[in-house]
Short mmCIF file of C-alpha atoms and ligand atoms in Angstrom, two decimals:
data_model
loop_
_atom_site.label_atom_id
_atom_site.label_comp_id
_atom_site.label_asym_id
_atom_site.label_seq_id
_atom_site.Cartn_x
_atom_site.Cartn_y
_atom_site.Cartn_z
CA MET A 1 -5.42 -38.23 11.57
CA SER A 2 -2.23 -36.39 12.55
CA ASP A 3 -0.11 -39.52 12.50
CA GLN A 4 -1.11 -40.34 8.93
CA THR A 5 1.65 -39.86 6.43
CA TYR A 6 1.35 -39.91 2.71
CA THR A 7 4.21 -41.71 1.01
CA ASP A 8 2.57 -43.35 -2.00
CA ASP A 9 2.11 -41.99 -5.51
CA ILE A 10 -0.02 -38.86 -5.77
CA ARG A 11 -3.20 -40.61 -6.94
CA THR A 12 -3.09 -43.22 -4.17
CA ASN A 13 -2.35 -40.56 -1.56
CA HIS A 14 -5.29 -38.44 -2.67
CA GLU A 15 -7.75 -41.30 -2.99
CA ARG A 16 -6.94 -42.29 0.57
CA ALA A 17 -7.04 -38.71 1.85
CA ILE A 18 -10.38 -37.96 0.18
CA GLY A 19 -11.79 -41.15 1.68
CA THR A 20 -10.59 -40.17 5.15
CA ALA A 21 -11.69 -36.55 4.90
CA THR A 22 -15.19 -37.21 3.58
CA GLU A 23 -16.05 -40.36 5.50
CA ASP A 24 -18.57 -38.66 7.80
CA LEU A 25 -18.85 -35.35 6.00
CA THR A 26 -22.04 -33.80 4.62
CA VAL A 27 -21.52 -30.34 3.19
CA ASP A 28 -24.81 -28.48 3.33
CA HIS A 29 -25.56 -24.94 4.45
CA TRP A 30 -25.53 -24.17 8.16
CA ILE A 31 -28.65 -22.24 9.06
CA GLY A 32 -30.03 -21.58 12.52
CA GLY A 33 -27.70 -24.14 14.09
CA SER A 34 -28.43 -27.05 11.72
CA SER A 35 -27.00 -28.59 8.60
CA THR A 36 -29.53 -27.65 5.93
CA PRO A 37 -29.67 -28.74 2.27
CA SER A 38 -30.60 -26.24 -0.41
CA ALA A 39 -34.29 -25.41 -0.67
CA ASP A 40 -34.26 -26.75 -4.24
CA GLY A 41 -32.01 -29.72 -3.40
CA GLU A 42 -29.29 -28.64 -5.85
CA ARG A 43 -25.63 -29.60 -5.24
CA PHE A 44 -22.27 -29.12 -6.93
CA SER A 45 -18.89 -30.84 -6.67
CA THR A 46 -15.74 -29.42 -5.18
CA VAL A 47 -12.59 -30.73 -6.82
CA ASP A 48 -9.11 -31.72 -5.61
CA PRO A 49 -6.77 -29.73 -7.88
CA ALA A 50 -3.80 -32.07 -7.38
CA VAL A 51 -5.55 -34.91 -9.22
CA ALA A 52 -8.57 -33.15 -10.76
CA GLU A 53 -10.99 -35.50 -8.98
CA PRO A 54 -14.17 -34.55 -7.12
CA ILE A 55 -13.84 -34.50 -3.34
CA THR A 56 -17.48 -34.31 -2.35
CA GLU A 57 -20.77 -32.63 -3.15
CA VAL A 58 -21.78 -29.31 -1.67
CA ALA A 59 -25.20 -27.69 -1.28
CA ARG A 60 -25.73 -25.14 -4.05
CA GLY A 61 -27.49 -22.22 -2.44
CA GLY A 62 -29.78 -19.60 -3.91
CA SER A 63 -31.97 -16.73 -2.76
CA ALA A 64 -34.26 -18.92 -0.66
CA ASP A 65 -31.31 -20.28 1.32
CA VAL A 66 -29.88 -16.79 1.78
CA ASP A 67 -33.28 -15.57 2.98
CA ALA A 68 -33.44 -18.39 5.54
CA ALA A 69 -29.90 -17.73 6.78
CA VAL A 70 -30.40 -13.98 7.08
CA GLU A 71 -33.67 -14.56 8.91
CA ALA A 72 -31.95 -16.94 11.37
CA ALA A 73 -29.11 -14.46 11.88
CA GLY A 74 -31.62 -11.63 12.36
CA GLU A 75 -33.55 -13.59 14.99
CA ALA A 76 -30.35 -14.30 16.94
CA ALA A 77 -28.93 -10.79 16.61
CA GLU A 78 -30.66 -9.07 19.50
CA GLU A 79 -29.74 -11.68 22.10
CA TRP A 80 -26.16 -12.09 20.84
CA GLY A 81 -25.71 -8.33 20.67
CA ALA A 82 -26.86 -8.07 24.28
CA THR A 83 -24.24 -10.52 25.60
CA THR A 84 -21.20 -9.04 27.28
CA PRO A 85 -17.81 -9.30 25.55
CA GLY A 86 -16.79 -11.70 28.29
CA GLU A 87 -19.74 -13.99 27.57
CA ARG A 88 -18.92 -13.90 23.87
CA GLU A 89 -15.34 -14.78 24.67
CA GLU A 90 -16.52 -17.82 26.62
CA TYR A 91 -18.66 -19.03 23.74
CA VAL A 92 -15.95 -18.49 21.13
CA ARG A 93 -13.20 -20.07 23.22
CA GLU A 94 -15.33 -23.14 23.83
CA TRP A 95 -15.71 -23.42 20.06
CA THR A 96 -12.03 -22.77 19.26
CA ALA A 97 -11.06 -25.52 21.72
CA VAL A 98 -13.10 -27.90 19.56
CA LEU A 99 -11.56 -26.46 16.39
CA GLN A 100 -8.16 -27.11 17.90
CA GLU A 101 -9.08 -30.74 18.54
CA HIS A 102 -10.17 -31.02 14.90
CA ALA A 103 -7.27 -29.00 13.47
CA ASP A 104 -5.80 -31.91 11.51
CA GLU A 105 -9.18 -32.74 10.00
CA LEU A 106 -9.75 -29.11 9.00
CA ALA A 107 -6.23 -28.85 7.56
CA LEU A 108 -6.73 -31.95 5.43
CA LEU A 109 -9.99 -30.57 4.03
CA GLU A 110 -8.27 -27.24 3.34
CA SER A 111 -5.33 -28.88 1.60
CA LEU A 112 -7.52 -31.11 -0.57
CA ASP A 113 -9.86 -28.28 -1.49
CA THR A 114 -7.22 -25.65 -2.35
CA GLY A 115 -4.13 -27.70 -3.23
CA LYS A 116 -1.99 -25.98 -0.61
CA PRO A 117 0.61 -28.10 1.18
CA LEU A 118 -0.88 -29.89 4.17
CA ALA A 119 1.73 -28.43 6.54
CA TYR A 120 0.83 -24.88 5.46
CA ALA A 121 -2.88 -25.67 5.77
CA ARG A 122 -2.21 -26.85 9.33
CA ASP A 123 -0.49 -23.54 10.14
CA GLU A 124 -3.38 -21.63 8.60
CA VAL A 125 -5.96 -23.47 10.71
CA GLY A 126 -3.89 -22.44 13.74
CA SER A 127 -3.84 -18.88 12.48
CA ALA A 128 -7.64 -18.82 12.06
CA ILE A 129 -8.10 -20.04 15.65
CA ASP A 130 -5.66 -17.38 16.81
CA PHE A 131 -7.73 -14.67 15.10
CA PHE A 132 -10.99 -15.84 16.66
CA GLU A 133 -9.36 -15.79 20.10
CA TYR A 134 -7.60 -12.48 19.49
CA TYR A 135 -10.78 -10.61 18.57
CA VAL A 136 -12.78 -11.83 21.57
CA SER A 137 -9.89 -10.94 23.87
CA VAL A 138 -9.50 -7.47 22.45
CA ALA A 139 -13.26 -6.88 22.51
CA ARG A 140 -13.13 -7.24 26.30
CA ALA A 141 -10.70 -4.34 26.48
CA GLU A 142 -12.95 -2.00 24.52
CA ALA A 143 -14.09 1.02 26.51
CA GLY A 144 -16.52 3.82 25.81
CA SER A 145 -15.88 7.48 26.23
CA HIS A 146 -17.22 10.38 28.21
CA ILE A 147 -17.25 13.63 26.30
CA PRO A 148 -16.86 16.79 28.42
CA HIS A 149 -19.79 19.04 27.53
CA GLY A 150 -20.36 21.23 30.53
CA GLN A 151 -21.85 20.57 33.94
CA ASP A 152 -25.44 20.31 32.71
CA ASN A 153 -24.96 17.42 30.35
CA HIS A 154 -23.68 13.88 30.58
CA VAL A 155 -22.43 12.85 27.11
CA TYR A 156 -21.07 9.45 26.28
CA THR A 157 -20.80 7.06 23.35
CA ARG A 158 -21.99 3.51 22.87
CA HIS A 159 -20.43 1.21 20.27
CA GLU A 160 -23.28 -0.95 19.10
CA PRO A 161 -23.10 -3.94 16.76
CA TYR A 162 -24.81 -3.49 13.41
CA GLY A 163 -26.86 -6.69 13.66
CA VAL A 164 -26.40 -9.14 10.78
CA ALA A 165 -23.03 -9.19 9.02
CA GLY A 166 -22.94 -10.63 5.48
CA GLN A 167 -19.48 -12.00 4.71
CA ILE A 168 -18.34 -13.13 1.28
CA LEU A 169 -15.04 -15.01 1.10
CA PRO A 170 -12.52 -16.09 -1.57
CA TRP A 171 -10.82 -19.45 -2.07
CA ASN A 172 -7.12 -18.71 -1.58
CA TYR A 173 -7.02 -18.69 2.25
CA PRO A 174 -10.54 -19.85 3.20
CA ILE A 175 -10.13 -20.71 6.87
CA VAL A 176 -7.71 -17.87 7.67
CA LEU A 177 -9.96 -15.23 6.13
CA PHE A 178 -12.95 -16.73 7.93
CA GLY A 179 -10.99 -16.05 11.14
CA TRP A 180 -10.18 -12.50 10.00
CA LYS A 181 -13.77 -11.63 9.13
CA THR A 182 -16.10 -13.75 11.16
CA GLY A 183 -13.94 -13.51 14.26
CA ALA A 184 -14.34 -9.75 14.23
CA ALA A 185 -18.07 -9.80 13.45
CA LEU A 186 -18.94 -12.17 16.30
CA ALA A 187 -16.60 -10.57 18.84
CA ALA A 188 -18.17 -7.16 18.17
CA GLY A 189 -21.64 -8.61 18.86
CA ASN A 190 -22.95 -9.21 15.34
CA THR A 191 -24.38 -12.43 13.99
CA ALA A 192 -23.00 -13.61 10.65
CA VAL A 193 -24.00 -15.16 7.36
CA CYS A 194 -20.90 -16.36 5.49
CA LYS A 195 -20.72 -17.27 1.84
CA PRO A 196 -17.51 -19.27 1.26
CA SER A 197 -16.07 -19.50 -2.23
CA GLU A 198 -17.55 -22.26 -4.37
CA GLU A 199 -13.96 -23.30 -5.11
CA ALA A 200 -13.05 -24.07 -1.49
CA PRO A 201 -16.04 -24.36 0.86
CA LEU A 202 -15.04 -27.39 2.95
CA SER A 203 -12.94 -26.12 5.86
CA ILE A 204 -15.30 -23.26 6.70
CA THR A 205 -18.41 -25.42 6.51
CA ARG A 206 -16.85 -28.06 8.74
CA ALA A 207 -15.59 -25.46 11.22
CA VAL A 208 -19.09 -24.03 11.48
CA GLN A 209 -20.59 -27.49 11.97
CA LEU A 210 -18.24 -27.82 14.94
CA SER A 211 -19.98 -24.84 16.56
CA ALA A 212 -23.13 -26.99 17.06
CA ASP A 213 -24.44 -26.87 20.65
CA ILE A 214 -21.78 -24.26 21.50
CA LEU A 215 -22.74 -21.05 19.71
CA PRO A 216 -26.42 -20.15 20.08
CA ASP A 217 -28.47 -21.10 17.02
CA GLY A 218 -28.45 -18.47 14.30
CA VAL A 219 -25.33 -16.65 15.52
CA LEU A 220 -23.19 -18.16 12.77
CA ASN A 221 -24.63 -19.29 9.45
CA VAL A 222 -23.14 -20.46 6.16
CA VAL A 223 -24.70 -20.48 2.72
CA ASN A 224 -22.64 -22.35 0.14
CA GLY A 225 -22.83 -21.87 -3.57
CA TYR A 226 -21.82 -19.77 -6.54
CA GLY A 227 -21.24 -16.03 -6.52
CA GLU A 228 -24.12 -14.98 -8.73
CA GLU A 229 -26.56 -17.41 -7.10
CA ALA A 230 -25.70 -17.08 -3.40
CA GLY A 231 -23.22 -14.18 -3.10
CA ALA A 232 -25.28 -11.63 -5.01
CA PRO A 233 -28.52 -12.24 -3.03
CA LEU A 234 -26.53 -11.91 0.19
CA SER A 235 -24.96 -8.61 -0.85
CA GLN A 236 -28.36 -7.30 -1.94
CA HIS A 237 -30.30 -8.52 1.09
CA THR A 238 -32.16 -5.85 3.01
CA GLY A 239 -31.79 -7.89 6.23
CA VAL A 240 -27.99 -7.54 6.12
CA ASP A 241 -26.75 -4.59 8.16
CA LYS A 242 -23.02 -4.76 7.38
CA LEU A 243 -21.19 -6.29 4.40
CA SER A 244 -17.65 -7.51 4.23
CA PHE A 245 -16.20 -8.90 1.03
CA THR A 246 -12.81 -10.35 0.12
CA GLY A 247 -12.13 -11.11 -3.52
CA SER A 248 -11.49 -9.51 -6.88
CA VAL A 249 -11.91 -5.84 -7.75
CA PRO A 250 -14.78 -6.30 -10.27
CA VAL A 251 -16.87 -8.37 -7.86
CA GLY A 252 -15.97 -5.99 -5.03
CA GLN A 253 -17.36 -3.14 -7.12
CA GLU A 254 -20.58 -5.12 -7.64
CA VAL A 255 -20.87 -5.75 -3.92
CA MET A 256 -20.31 -2.06 -3.26
CA ARG A 257 -23.02 -1.11 -5.75
CA ALA A 258 -25.41 -3.54 -4.06
CA ALA A 259 -24.47 -2.08 -0.68
CA ALA A 260 -25.23 1.40 -1.98
CA GLU A 261 -28.89 0.44 -2.49
CA GLY A 262 -29.44 0.01 1.24
CA VAL A 263 -26.62 2.38 2.29
CA THR A 264 -25.07 -0.67 3.94
CA PRO A 265 -21.54 -0.13 5.26
CA VAL A 266 -19.02 -2.25 3.41
CA THR A 267 -15.49 -3.50 3.99
CA LEU A 268 -13.66 -4.55 0.82
CA GLU A 269 -10.43 -6.53 0.76
CA LEU A 270 -9.44 -6.77 -2.88
CA GLY A 271 -6.52 -7.64 -5.11
CA GLY A 272 -2.96 -6.44 -5.41
CA LYS A 273 0.13 -6.10 -7.57
CA SER A 274 2.52 -5.51 -4.76
CA PRO A 275 6.12 -4.34 -5.34
CA TYR A 276 9.26 -5.49 -3.59
CA VAL A 277 11.87 -2.75 -3.96
CA VAL A 278 15.50 -3.88 -3.83
CA PHE A 279 17.85 -0.94 -3.19
CA PRO A 280 21.53 -1.30 -4.11
CA ASP A 281 22.73 -1.52 -0.49
CA ALA A 282 20.38 -4.47 0.30
CA ASP A 283 21.48 -7.89 1.46
CA ILE A 284 20.85 -9.38 -1.99
CA GLN A 285 20.74 -13.00 -0.90
CA GLN A 286 18.12 -12.21 1.73
CA ALA A 287 16.16 -10.03 -0.72
CA ALA A 288 16.11 -12.84 -3.27
CA GLU A 289 14.93 -15.47 -0.81
CA THR A 290 12.34 -13.13 0.69
CA SER A 291 10.86 -12.06 -2.62
CA ALA A 292 10.82 -15.68 -3.87
CA ALA A 293 8.79 -16.71 -0.82
CA GLY A 294 6.70 -13.55 -1.31
CA ILE A 295 5.52 -14.70 -4.72
CA PHE A 296 5.69 -18.51 -4.62
CA TYR A 297 4.02 -19.19 -1.25
CA ASN A 298 0.52 -20.55 -1.95
CA THR A 299 1.57 -20.95 -5.60
CA GLY A 300 1.34 -17.20 -6.05
CA GLN A 301 -2.34 -17.14 -5.10
CA SER A 302 -2.01 -14.50 -2.39
CA CYS A 303 -3.68 -11.11 -2.54
CA ASP A 304 -0.49 -9.63 -1.08
CA ALA A 305 1.95 -11.65 -3.21
CA CYS A 306 4.98 -9.59 -4.20
CA SER A 307 4.37 -10.00 -7.88
CA ARG A 308 6.74 -7.24 -9.05
CA VAL A 309 10.34 -7.00 -7.94
CA LEU A 310 11.84 -3.56 -8.63
CA VAL A 311 15.63 -3.88 -8.61
CA HIS A 312 18.26 -1.16 -8.78
CA GLU A 313 20.26 -1.47 -12.01
CA GLU A 314 23.60 -1.76 -10.14
CA VAL A 315 22.58 -4.99 -8.42
CA HIS A 316 20.29 -6.37 -11.10
CA GLY A 317 22.64 -9.15 -12.29
CA GLU A 318 23.52 -10.26 -8.77
CA PHE A 319 19.87 -10.22 -7.75
CA VAL A 320 18.68 -12.23 -10.75
CA ASP A 321 21.26 -14.95 -10.09
CA ALA A 322 20.28 -15.12 -6.43
CA PHE A 323 16.55 -15.09 -7.26
CA LEU A 324 16.87 -17.95 -9.75
CA ALA A 325 18.79 -19.93 -7.13
CA ALA A 326 16.05 -19.17 -4.57
CA THR A 327 13.35 -20.51 -6.90
CA GLU A 328 14.89 -23.97 -6.38
CA ASP A 329 13.27 -24.02 -2.94
CA TRP A 330 9.87 -23.77 -4.60
CA GLU A 331 9.16 -26.95 -6.42
CA SER A 332 5.84 -28.48 -7.39
CA GLY A 333 4.98 -31.47 -5.25
CA ASP A 334 2.13 -33.51 -3.80
CA PRO A 335 0.53 -31.19 -1.21
CA LEU A 336 0.03 -34.15 1.12
CA VAL A 337 3.69 -35.09 1.21
CA ALA A 338 5.80 -33.61 4.00
CA GLY A 339 8.29 -31.03 2.75
CA THR A 340 6.27 -29.95 -0.32
CA THR A 341 6.51 -26.20 -0.81
CA MET A 342 4.26 -25.66 -3.84
CA GLY A 343 1.00 -27.40 -4.64
CA PRO A 344 -1.13 -26.94 -7.76
CA LEU A 345 -3.18 -23.90 -8.66
CA THR A 346 -6.58 -24.23 -7.04
CA PHE A 347 -8.77 -24.83 -10.09
CA GLU A 348 -8.61 -25.25 -13.82
CA GLU A 349 -9.57 -21.66 -14.76
CA GLN A 350 -6.73 -20.44 -12.56
CA TYR A 351 -4.34 -22.67 -14.50
CA GLU A 352 -5.66 -21.30 -17.78
CA LYS A 353 -5.45 -17.73 -16.51
CA VAL A 354 -1.80 -18.13 -15.48
CA THR A 355 -0.94 -19.88 -18.76
CA ASN A 356 -2.53 -17.02 -20.71
CA TYR A 357 -0.65 -14.37 -18.76
CA VAL A 358 2.66 -16.13 -19.40
CA ASP A 359 1.83 -16.06 -23.13
CA VAL A 360 1.04 -12.34 -22.79
CA GLY A 361 4.41 -11.79 -21.07
CA ARG A 362 6.24 -13.50 -23.91
CA GLU A 363 4.30 -11.46 -26.50
CA GLU A 364 5.06 -8.25 -24.60
CA GLY A 365 8.77 -8.98 -24.98
CA ALA A 366 9.67 -9.82 -21.37
CA GLU A 367 12.51 -12.32 -21.04
CA LEU A 368 11.41 -15.67 -19.62
CA LEU A 369 14.24 -16.85 -17.37
CA ARG A 370 12.59 -19.85 -15.80
CA GLY A 371 9.36 -21.86 -15.84
CA GLY A 372 6.52 -20.85 -18.11
CA SER A 373 4.88 -24.27 -18.17
CA ALA A 374 3.54 -27.14 -16.11
CA PRO A 375 6.19 -29.38 -14.52
CA GLU A 376 7.53 -32.12 -16.77
CA ASP A 377 7.09 -34.83 -14.16
CA GLU A 378 4.26 -37.11 -15.40
CA ALA A 379 3.12 -37.64 -11.80
CA PHE A 380 1.63 -34.14 -11.85
CA ALA A 381 0.06 -34.30 -15.30
CA ASP A 382 -3.54 -34.67 -14.06
CA GLY A 383 -3.44 -31.73 -11.64
CA TRP A 384 -3.15 -27.99 -12.23
CA PHE A 385 0.51 -27.61 -11.30
CA TYR A 386 2.58 -24.77 -12.67
CA GLU A 387 6.31 -24.19 -12.45
CA PRO A 388 7.79 -21.16 -10.64
CA THR A 389 8.12 -18.65 -13.45
CA VAL A 390 10.43 -15.65 -13.73
CA PHE A 391 10.26 -12.81 -16.24
CA ASP A 392 13.08 -10.30 -16.45
CA GLY A 393 13.23 -7.02 -18.38
CA VAL A 394 9.57 -6.36 -17.61
CA ASP A 395 8.14 -2.97 -18.59
CA ASN A 396 6.10 -1.63 -15.66
CA ASP A 397 3.43 -0.47 -18.11
CA SER A 398 2.97 -3.95 -19.56
CA ARG A 399 -0.04 -6.08 -18.68
CA ILE A 400 1.98 -8.65 -16.71
CA ALA A 401 3.25 -5.82 -14.49
CA GLN A 402 -0.12 -4.11 -14.09
CA GLU A 403 -2.64 -6.95 -13.78
CA GLU A 404 -3.04 -9.47 -10.99
CA ILE A 405 -1.91 -12.84 -12.42
CA PHE A 406 -2.52 -14.72 -9.16
CA GLY A 407 -0.01 -17.45 -9.94
CA PRO A 408 3.69 -18.27 -9.42
CA VAL A 409 4.95 -15.63 -11.84
CA GLN A 410 7.57 -13.08 -10.83
CA CYS A 411 8.12 -9.91 -12.88
CA ILE A 412 11.51 -8.20 -12.52
CA VAL A 413 11.62 -4.49 -13.36
CA THR A 414 14.80 -2.35 -13.18
CA PHE A 415 15.11 1.20 -11.83
CA SER A 416 17.98 3.66 -11.65
CA ASP A 417 17.21 6.03 -8.76
CA TYR A 418 15.00 6.42 -5.68
CA GLU A 419 12.43 8.65 -7.38
CA GLU A 420 11.96 6.16 -10.18
CA ALA A 421 11.64 3.27 -7.71
CA ILE A 422 8.81 4.99 -5.86
CA GLU A 423 7.11 6.06 -9.07
CA LEU A 424 7.15 2.48 -10.40
CA ALA A 425 6.06 1.04 -7.05
CA ASN A 426 3.02 3.33 -7.01
CA ASP A 427 2.19 3.19 -10.71
CA VAL A 428 -0.50 0.49 -10.48
CA GLN A 429 -4.19 0.67 -9.60
CA TYR A 430 -3.57 -1.41 -6.47
CA GLY A 431 -2.04 -0.57 -3.10
CA LEU A 432 -2.32 -3.61 -0.89
CA ALA A 433 1.20 -4.53 0.26
CA SER A 434 4.84 -3.85 -0.50
CA GLY A 435 8.35 -4.76 0.55
CA VAL A 436 11.59 -2.86 0.78
CA ALA A 437 15.07 -4.43 0.92
CA THR A 438 17.76 -2.11 2.24
CA THR A 439 20.33 -1.91 5.02
CA ASP A 440 19.82 1.85 5.30
CA ALA A 441 17.28 2.50 8.08
CA SER A 442 16.61 6.05 6.97
CA LEU A 443 15.95 4.99 3.38
CA ALA A 444 13.65 2.23 4.63
CA HIS A 445 11.46 4.68 6.57
CA ARG A 446 11.45 7.21 3.74
CA ALA A 447 10.31 4.51 1.30
CA ALA A 448 7.71 3.26 3.80
CA ALA A 449 6.23 6.76 3.86
CA ASP A 450 6.33 7.20 0.07
CA ILE A 451 4.87 3.86 -1.01
CA GLU A 452 1.08 3.88 -1.41
CA ALA A 453 0.13 0.57 0.22
CA GLY A 454 -1.62 -0.68 3.33
CA SER A 455 1.43 -2.71 4.39
CA VAL A 456 5.14 -2.06 4.00
CA TRP A 457 7.46 -4.88 5.02
CA ILE A 458 11.11 -3.99 5.46
CA ASN A 459 13.61 -6.80 4.83
CA GLU A 460 10.82 -9.35 5.09
CA TYR A 461 7.58 -10.22 3.30
CA HIS A 462 4.13 -11.44 4.37
CA GLY A 463 4.85 -9.72 7.68
CA GLY A 464 1.23 -9.58 8.80
CA GLY A 465 -0.46 -11.29 11.72
CA VAL A 466 -2.77 -11.00 14.66
CA GLY A 467 -3.12 -7.37 15.73
CA ILE A 468 -1.46 -5.87 12.63
CA PRO A 469 -3.91 -3.90 10.46
CA PHE A 470 -4.20 -5.31 6.93
CA GLY A 471 -6.01 -3.75 3.99
CA GLY A 472 -5.66 -1.77 0.83
CA TYR A 473 -4.96 1.68 -0.50
CA LYS A 474 -6.51 2.66 -3.84
CA ALA A 475 -8.32 -0.17 -5.69
CA SER A 476 -7.14 -2.75 -3.16
CA GLY A 477 -10.02 -1.96 -0.90
CA ILE A 478 -11.68 -0.19 1.97
CA GLY A 479 -11.16 -0.93 5.64
CA ARG A 480 -8.70 -2.91 7.71
CA GLU A 481 -8.84 -6.45 9.03
CA CYS A 482 -6.75 -8.39 11.57
CA ALA A 483 -6.46 -5.63 14.14
CA ARG A 484 -8.14 -3.81 16.96
CA GLU A 485 -9.57 -1.22 14.55
CA THR A 486 -11.42 -4.03 12.72
CA LEU A 487 -13.83 -4.26 15.63
CA SER A 488 -14.89 -0.68 15.04
CA GLU A 489 -15.82 -1.63 11.46
CA TYR A 490 -18.38 -3.97 13.00
CA THR A 491 -19.91 -1.44 15.37
CA GLN A 492 -21.55 1.92 14.96
CA THR A 493 -21.16 4.75 17.39
CA LYS A 494 -24.13 6.23 19.17
CA ALA A 495 -23.69 9.51 21.04
CA VAL A 496 -25.93 9.87 24.08
CA ASN A 497 -26.46 13.32 25.49
CA VAL A 498 -28.32 13.50 28.81
CA ALA A 499 -29.51 16.84 30.13
CA LEU A 500 -28.87 16.83 33.87
CA ASP A 501 -31.51 18.40 36.12
CA ASP A 502 -30.53 20.80 38.79
CA PRO A 503 -30.06 18.98 42.09
CA PRO A 504 -33.47 18.63 43.82
CA TYR A 505 -32.13 19.84 47.14
P1 NAD B 1 -13.93 -13.45 -6.63
O1 NAD B 1 -14.16 -11.99 -6.60
O2 NAD B 1 -14.11 -14.17 -7.90
O3 NAD B 1 -14.91 -14.20 -5.60
C1 NAD B 1 -14.90 -13.88 -4.23
C2 NAD B 1 -16.22 -14.31 -3.64
O4 NAD B 1 -17.26 -13.53 -4.22
C3 NAD B 1 -16.60 -15.77 -3.87
O5 NAD B 1 -17.21 -16.29 -2.72
C4 NAD B 1 -17.59 -15.68 -5.01
O6 NAD B 1 -18.50 -16.75 -5.05
C5 NAD B 1 -18.31 -14.39 -4.67
N1 NAD B 1 -18.97 -13.73 -5.80
C6 NAD B 1 -18.73 -13.87 -7.13
N2 NAD B 1 -19.58 -13.09 -7.84
C7 NAD B 1 -20.37 -12.46 -6.95
C8 NAD B 1 -21.41 -11.50 -7.06
N3 NAD B 1 -21.85 -11.08 -8.24
N4 NAD B 1 -21.96 -11.02 -5.93
C9 NAD B 1 -21.51 -11.41 -4.70
N5 NAD B 1 -20.56 -12.34 -4.54
C10 NAD B 1 -19.97 -12.84 -5.64
O7 NAD B 1 -12.49 -13.66 -6.02
P2 NAD B 1 -11.69 -15.02 -5.83
O8 NAD B 1 -11.25 -15.46 -7.19
O9 NAD B 1 -12.47 -15.94 -4.97
O10 NAD B 1 -10.44 -14.55 -4.98
C11 NAD B 1 -9.29 -14.02 -5.53
C12 NAD B 1 -9.28 -12.53 -5.36
O11 NAD B 1 -9.39 -12.21 -3.96
C13 NAD B 1 -7.95 -11.93 -5.77
O12 NAD B 1 -8.19 -10.73 -6.47
C14 NAD B 1 -7.25 -11.66 -4.46
O13 NAD B 1 -6.27 -10.66 -4.53
C15 NAD B 1 -8.39 -11.28 -3.59
N6 NAD B 1 -8.06 -11.44 -2.17
C16 NAD B 1 -7.91 -10.31 -1.40
C17 NAD B 1 -7.54 -10.43 -0.06
C18 NAD B 1 -7.34 -9.22 0.81
O14 NAD B 1 -7.31 -9.36 2.04
N7 NAD B 1 -7.20 -8.03 0.24
C19 NAD B 1 -7.36 -11.70 0.49
C20 NAD B 1 -7.54 -12.82 -0.32
C21 NAD B 1 -7.90 -12.67 -1.65
#
């Protein structure tokens, strides 16, 4: 598949790609090591957002399917939890070798399902594999502790897996976030039941199918379907010992409420409205290019998108010119065509949401400098494409500055001194990520300390990766993924205190 290139018109490209991608594909649940249709036989369609055509049908799960998956995961939990980290590494690496062989196939499914450029989808499949391998490697280096408690006691700790991890995923980076979450759960010795987003279930389901005859049955399970029908029963299930959710704040709150019923520990990775602060001494060209990539990558559908640029008034004019020039690198195109930087929004409601927010921005009096509509090119008329959009003169209290638009819309806000910059940066409910552009190292570190966010990227953006903790302050969530500390979110600590007898002789 890797040597296929797509050079025809968008409709022909996508018809061919859908044919190739779905030729031997059945998208059911994956329960106890087998592809399993829904108990009630229901299915739904997943749609290619570039042409608004169905890709394939997917099993539509409900409580009965969740029950079966949790039961399978529960049955496998004891044996999997008793394997050594080294054994788990062997299993996972055997699977990731197969994922690597199928990377082009997975990337094509991901691109068709989400609308992201094929080349980016390919990178993201590589990133997911990297996360699976990272976690199993790091798990081997975990060590317990001996706690000094006098000569008559031997006290130590054990880090034990919870058992069954329930994992609910969003649609914007399906395969990557599967690596972030499920990689950690399995490496720490838990079994997993994953609920991919109904908007983009293909890459995860296929990746899990590729674990057949490698991972023991029941270790990794998938239930597809809608949030209320499959996600809610999973978050409420008494057989789930640990919950991890990535998605929006309102649904995260629901998951947390459900978790409260069983006092189930929960990791939440939620939304953001992340600032990029441009100080007057910054390299303005670099700041413009970085913050353009920070918002327009993935068509703005990134939890950590820098969706507010806070610019010092002295460099505002220079920055705006440079930013508008940088938007030229982000043009709507066929995701399958090499060189495309921006695909469509992932589904119709997303398109409507972004369109509505742009109307709100206009009504709120922000100045629309660019975009604000679908591209004019007729070739893209059937899909949910949206132009890179730039608002200037944005009031930080306005809705477009406070709410997560989740589209290619940049909001430029001006500040006049350091205190105001920090106040504006922090004056949102979220605290996921942030960026700082400055050539002053001292100022950079001071701002990094003052900004309330889980990530601060200095003179770069999207600076995360394997081994770097990622997660939110404030309403952006609870817990950290991607790093060594993530493993401890999937284990609980048991303290063992042994009274030592006097020596017998
Ligand atoms: P969403 O909250 O609508 O859905 C996320 C998942 O929850 C889906 O699988 C959905 O089916 C399921 N769900 C929906 N209702 C449910 C319910 N009542 N009970 C249980 N599960 C339910 O979010 P989305 O639109 O898929 O994703 C976009 C959001 O995710 C954005 O807010 C984005 O910022 C956030 N996100 C955060 C991170 C992070 O790491 N912090 C990463 C990616 C996306």
